[in-house]
Coordinates of C-alpha atoms and ligand atoms in Angstrom, one line a residue:
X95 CA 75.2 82.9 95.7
X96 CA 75.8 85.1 92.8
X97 CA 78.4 86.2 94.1
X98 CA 80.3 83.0 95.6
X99 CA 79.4 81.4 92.0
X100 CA 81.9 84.4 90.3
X101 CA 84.9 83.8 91.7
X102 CA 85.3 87.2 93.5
X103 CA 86.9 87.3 96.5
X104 CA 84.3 87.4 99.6
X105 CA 87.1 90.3 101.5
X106 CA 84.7 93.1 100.7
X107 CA 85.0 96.2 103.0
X108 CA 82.5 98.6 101.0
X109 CA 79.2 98.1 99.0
X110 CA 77.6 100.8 97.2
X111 CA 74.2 100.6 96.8
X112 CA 72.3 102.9 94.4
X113 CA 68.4 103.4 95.7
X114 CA 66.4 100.6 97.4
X115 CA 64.5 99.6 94.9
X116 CA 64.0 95.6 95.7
X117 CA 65.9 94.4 92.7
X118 CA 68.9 96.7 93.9
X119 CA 68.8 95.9 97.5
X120 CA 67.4 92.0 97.9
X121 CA 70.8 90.7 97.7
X122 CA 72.2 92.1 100.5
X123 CA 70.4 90.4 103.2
X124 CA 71.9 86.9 102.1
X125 CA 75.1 88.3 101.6
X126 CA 75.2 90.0 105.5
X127 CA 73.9 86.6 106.5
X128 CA 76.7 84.9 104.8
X129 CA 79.3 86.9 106.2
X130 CA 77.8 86.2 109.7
X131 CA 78.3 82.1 109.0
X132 CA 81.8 82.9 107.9
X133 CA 82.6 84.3 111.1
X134 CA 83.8 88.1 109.4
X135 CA 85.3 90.4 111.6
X136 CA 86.1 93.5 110.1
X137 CA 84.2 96.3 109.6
X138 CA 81.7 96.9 106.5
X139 CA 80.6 99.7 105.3
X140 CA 77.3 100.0 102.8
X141 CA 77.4 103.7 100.9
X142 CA 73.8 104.2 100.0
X143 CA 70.7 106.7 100.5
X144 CA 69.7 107.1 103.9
X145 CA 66.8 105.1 103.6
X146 CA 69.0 102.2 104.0
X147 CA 69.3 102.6 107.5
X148 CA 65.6 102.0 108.5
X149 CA 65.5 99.1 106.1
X150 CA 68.5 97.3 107.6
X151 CA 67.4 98.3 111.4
X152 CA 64.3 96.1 110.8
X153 CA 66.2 93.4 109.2
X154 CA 68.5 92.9 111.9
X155 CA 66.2 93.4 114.3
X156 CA 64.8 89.8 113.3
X157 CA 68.2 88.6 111.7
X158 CA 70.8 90.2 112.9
X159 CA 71.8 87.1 115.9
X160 CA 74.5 86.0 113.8
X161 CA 76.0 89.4 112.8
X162 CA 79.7 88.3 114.1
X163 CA 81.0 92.2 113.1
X164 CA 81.0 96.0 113.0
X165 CA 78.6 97.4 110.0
X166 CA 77.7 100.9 109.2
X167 CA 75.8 102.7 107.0
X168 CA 77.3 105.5 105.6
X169 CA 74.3 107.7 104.4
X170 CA 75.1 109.6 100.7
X171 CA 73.7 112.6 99.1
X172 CA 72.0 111.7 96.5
X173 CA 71.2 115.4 94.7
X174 CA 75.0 116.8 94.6
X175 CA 78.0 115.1 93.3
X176 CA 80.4 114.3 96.4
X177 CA 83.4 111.9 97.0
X178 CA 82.3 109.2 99.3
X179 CA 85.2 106.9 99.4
X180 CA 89.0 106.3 99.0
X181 CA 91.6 104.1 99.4
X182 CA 95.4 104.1 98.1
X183 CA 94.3 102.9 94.5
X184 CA 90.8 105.2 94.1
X185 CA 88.4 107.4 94.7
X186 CA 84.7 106.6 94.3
X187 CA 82.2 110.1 94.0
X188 CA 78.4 109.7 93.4
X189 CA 76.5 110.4 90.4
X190 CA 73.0 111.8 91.2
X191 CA 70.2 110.0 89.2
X192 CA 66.6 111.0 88.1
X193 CA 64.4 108.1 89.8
X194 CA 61.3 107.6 92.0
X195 CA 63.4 107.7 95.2
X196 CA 66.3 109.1 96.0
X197 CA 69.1 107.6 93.5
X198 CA 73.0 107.7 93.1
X199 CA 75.3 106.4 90.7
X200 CA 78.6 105.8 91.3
X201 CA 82.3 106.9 89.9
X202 CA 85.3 104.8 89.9
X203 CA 88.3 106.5 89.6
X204 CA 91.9 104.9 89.6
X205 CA 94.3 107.6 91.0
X206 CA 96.6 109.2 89.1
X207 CA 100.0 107.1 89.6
X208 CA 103.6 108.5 90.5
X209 CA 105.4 109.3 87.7
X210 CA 108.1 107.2 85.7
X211 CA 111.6 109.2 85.9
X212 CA 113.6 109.5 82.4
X213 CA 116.8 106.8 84.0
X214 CA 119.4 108.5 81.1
X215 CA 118.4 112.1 81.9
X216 CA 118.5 111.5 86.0
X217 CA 121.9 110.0 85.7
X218 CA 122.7 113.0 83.7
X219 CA 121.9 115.7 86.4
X220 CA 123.2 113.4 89.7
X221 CA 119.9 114.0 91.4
X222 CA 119.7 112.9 95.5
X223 CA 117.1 110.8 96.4
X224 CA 114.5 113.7 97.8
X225 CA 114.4 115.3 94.4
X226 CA 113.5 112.0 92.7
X227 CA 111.0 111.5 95.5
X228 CA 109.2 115.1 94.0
X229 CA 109.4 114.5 90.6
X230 CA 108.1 111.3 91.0
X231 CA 105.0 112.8 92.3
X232 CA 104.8 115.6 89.3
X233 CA 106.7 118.7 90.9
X234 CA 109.5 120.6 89.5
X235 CA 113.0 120.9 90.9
X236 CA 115.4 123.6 91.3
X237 CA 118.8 122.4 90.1
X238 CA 122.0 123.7 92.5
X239 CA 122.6 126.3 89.9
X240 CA 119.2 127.9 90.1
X241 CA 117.9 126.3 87.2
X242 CA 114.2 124.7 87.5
X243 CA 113.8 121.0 86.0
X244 CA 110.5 121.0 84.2
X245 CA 108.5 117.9 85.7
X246 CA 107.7 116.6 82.1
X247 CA 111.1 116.6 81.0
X248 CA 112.4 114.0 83.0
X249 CA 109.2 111.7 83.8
X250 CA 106.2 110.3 82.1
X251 CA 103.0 108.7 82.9
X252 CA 103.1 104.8 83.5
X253 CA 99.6 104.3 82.4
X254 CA 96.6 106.4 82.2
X255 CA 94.2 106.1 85.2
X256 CA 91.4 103.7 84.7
X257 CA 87.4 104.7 85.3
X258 CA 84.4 103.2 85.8
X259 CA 80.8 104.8 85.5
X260 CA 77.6 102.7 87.1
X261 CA 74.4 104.6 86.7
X262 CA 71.5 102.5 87.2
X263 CA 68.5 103.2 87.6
X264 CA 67.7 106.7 86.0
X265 CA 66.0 108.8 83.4
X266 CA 68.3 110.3 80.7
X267 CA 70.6 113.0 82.4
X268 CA 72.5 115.8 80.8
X269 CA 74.1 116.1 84.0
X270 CA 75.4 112.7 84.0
X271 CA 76.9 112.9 80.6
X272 CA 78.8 115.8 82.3
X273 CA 79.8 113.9 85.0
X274 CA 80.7 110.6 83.1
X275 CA 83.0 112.6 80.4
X276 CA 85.4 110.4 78.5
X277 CA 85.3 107.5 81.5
X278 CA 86.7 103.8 80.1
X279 CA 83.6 102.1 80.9
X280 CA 80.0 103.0 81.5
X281 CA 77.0 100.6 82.8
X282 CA 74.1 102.6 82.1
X283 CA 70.7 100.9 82.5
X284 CA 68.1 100.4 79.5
X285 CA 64.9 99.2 81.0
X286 CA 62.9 99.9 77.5
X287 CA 63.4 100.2 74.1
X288 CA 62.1 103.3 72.1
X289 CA 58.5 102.0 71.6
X290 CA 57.8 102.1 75.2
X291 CA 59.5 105.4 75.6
X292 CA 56.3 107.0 77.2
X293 CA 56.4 104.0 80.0
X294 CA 60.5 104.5 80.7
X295 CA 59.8 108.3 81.6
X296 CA 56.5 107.4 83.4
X297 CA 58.3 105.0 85.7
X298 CA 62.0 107.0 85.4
X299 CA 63.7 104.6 83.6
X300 CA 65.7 104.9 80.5
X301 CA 65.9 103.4 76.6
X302 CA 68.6 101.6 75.1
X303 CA 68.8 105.0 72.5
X304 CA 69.0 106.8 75.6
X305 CA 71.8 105.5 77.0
X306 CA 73.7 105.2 74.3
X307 CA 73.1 108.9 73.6
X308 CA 74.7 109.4 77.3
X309 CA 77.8 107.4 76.2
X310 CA 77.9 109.2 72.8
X311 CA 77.7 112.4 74.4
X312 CA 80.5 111.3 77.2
X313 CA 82.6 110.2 74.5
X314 CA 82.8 107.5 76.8
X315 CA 85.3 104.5 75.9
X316 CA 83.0 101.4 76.2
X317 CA 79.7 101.4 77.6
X318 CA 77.8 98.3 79.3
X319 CA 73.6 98.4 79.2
X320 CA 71.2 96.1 81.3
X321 CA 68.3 95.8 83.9
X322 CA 66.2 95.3 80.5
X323 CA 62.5 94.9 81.3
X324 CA 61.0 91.3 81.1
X325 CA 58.6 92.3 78.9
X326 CA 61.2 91.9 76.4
X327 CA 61.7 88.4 75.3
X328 CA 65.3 88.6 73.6
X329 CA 68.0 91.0 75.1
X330 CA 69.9 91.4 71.4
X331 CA 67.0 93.9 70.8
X332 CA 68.3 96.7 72.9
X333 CA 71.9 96.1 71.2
X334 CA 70.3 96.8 67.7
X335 CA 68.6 99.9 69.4
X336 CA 71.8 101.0 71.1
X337 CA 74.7 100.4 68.6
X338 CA 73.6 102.5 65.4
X339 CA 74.0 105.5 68.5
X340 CA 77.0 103.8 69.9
X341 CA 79.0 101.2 68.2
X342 CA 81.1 100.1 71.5
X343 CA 78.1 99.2 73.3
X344 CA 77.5 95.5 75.2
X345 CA 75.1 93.5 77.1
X346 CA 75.7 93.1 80.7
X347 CA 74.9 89.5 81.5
X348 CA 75.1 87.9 84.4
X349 CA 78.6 86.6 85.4
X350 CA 80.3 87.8 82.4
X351 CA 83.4 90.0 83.2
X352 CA 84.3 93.2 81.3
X353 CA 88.5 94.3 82.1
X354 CA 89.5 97.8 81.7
X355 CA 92.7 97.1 80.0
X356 CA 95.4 98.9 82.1
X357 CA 97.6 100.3 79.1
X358 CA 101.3 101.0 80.3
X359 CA 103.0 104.0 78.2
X360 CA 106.4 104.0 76.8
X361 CA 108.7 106.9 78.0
X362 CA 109.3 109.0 74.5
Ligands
ZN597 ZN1 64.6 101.4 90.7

């Protein structure tokens, strides 16, 4: 419902799911049962630990009449970083979390686009098309008189690659702040504040302090916190803990949408 209620397109081919924890997971169902009313055909694929499987098995077993297409479960490692997904724009590798079950968060990664050519400086050296083709995708060239065309002379980036970091639900990691190094955006969870640090590691959650001490550490561009216990009665708490740490932290709500700005470069 969520989901319909935000606008975003219902063409989804891939869901990645962190752990199945109930308030990760209990979504899904409706969603699968939408898609079935809607008719779906193509294929869907769920990245997410291999408990999954079991868990959907059973659901299907007793809902699964209407399922009108093809759905797998792609089971991911959830202790060693791997690259799980791509597609023309991106790659997506897991983050492995410190939870109660196996845990993974997930890395979005914009591929590195082909490269802008200089127009004055290819007009200059007459270039055929298969030469423009390399440089276009970063390579040198050897000129007719033997000379080799440095890449970076002749092309430039249009835009930096974006990235996206979602690490939910997880005690503080060093080895995520290694893996979430200098990413635009982070969503890191902040179950607790600092006075209920000793409950957060109990249950292997983590503080807003702690989380912005990932993003700090990351050097991390923005970074997103939420799944804020409700024992908390006012959510501007865990900014005041977070943003003395890091000032370019925000609160995840509901519905709200947070854009990556995609920031095109001049040629120089
Ligand atoms: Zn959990």
């Amino acid at each position: 419902m969520q989901l319909l209620r935000s606008g975003i397109s219902l063409r989804i081919h891939a869901i990645f799911i962190s752990h199945v924890h109930g308030d990760h997971l209990f979504g899904l169902f409706g969603l699968l049962s939408t898609f079935g009313m809607m008719g779906r055909k193509d294929k869907l694929t769920i990245y997410a630990p291999a408990q999954l499987q079991d868990i959907l098995n059973d659901h299907l077993k007793y809902f699964g009449e209407g399922m009108t297409f093809p759905l797998a479960v792609h089971a991911i490692n959830t202790e060693a970083p791997e690259q799980i997904y791509e597609n023309d724009d991106i790659t997506v590798h897991t983050i492995p979390l410190k939870h109660r079950i196996p845990t993974s968060g997930f890395l979005f990664r914009e591929k590195m686009p082909l490269r802008n050519l200089h127009s004055r400086l290819i007009a200059k050296y007459n270039l055929p098309p298969q030469a423009m083709v390399k440089l276009k995708n970063g390579e040198n060239i050897t000129l007719p008189n033997g000379d080799i065309l440095e890449n970076e002379t002749v092309t430039y980036l249009p835009y930096y690659p974006r990235s996206y970091a979602y690490c939910s639900d997880t005690l503080f990691s060093e080895q995520v702040i290694e893996q979430v190094k200098n990413v635009d955006l982070l969503y890191h969870e902040a179950t607790f504040l600092t006075d209920k640090m000793e409950v957060a590691h109990q249950t292997m959650h983590s503080t807003a302090a702690e989380a912005a001490t990932v993003a700090r550490e990351a050097n991390v561009k923005h970074l997103l916190i939420g799944h804020f216990s409700s024992r908390y009665k006012c959510d501007e708490l865990f900014l005041q803990e977070a943003q003395p740490v890091f000032p370019h932290t925000a609160i995840a709500k509901e519905l709200a949408t947070f854009e990556i700005p995609l920031i095109p470069l001049k040629p120089t």
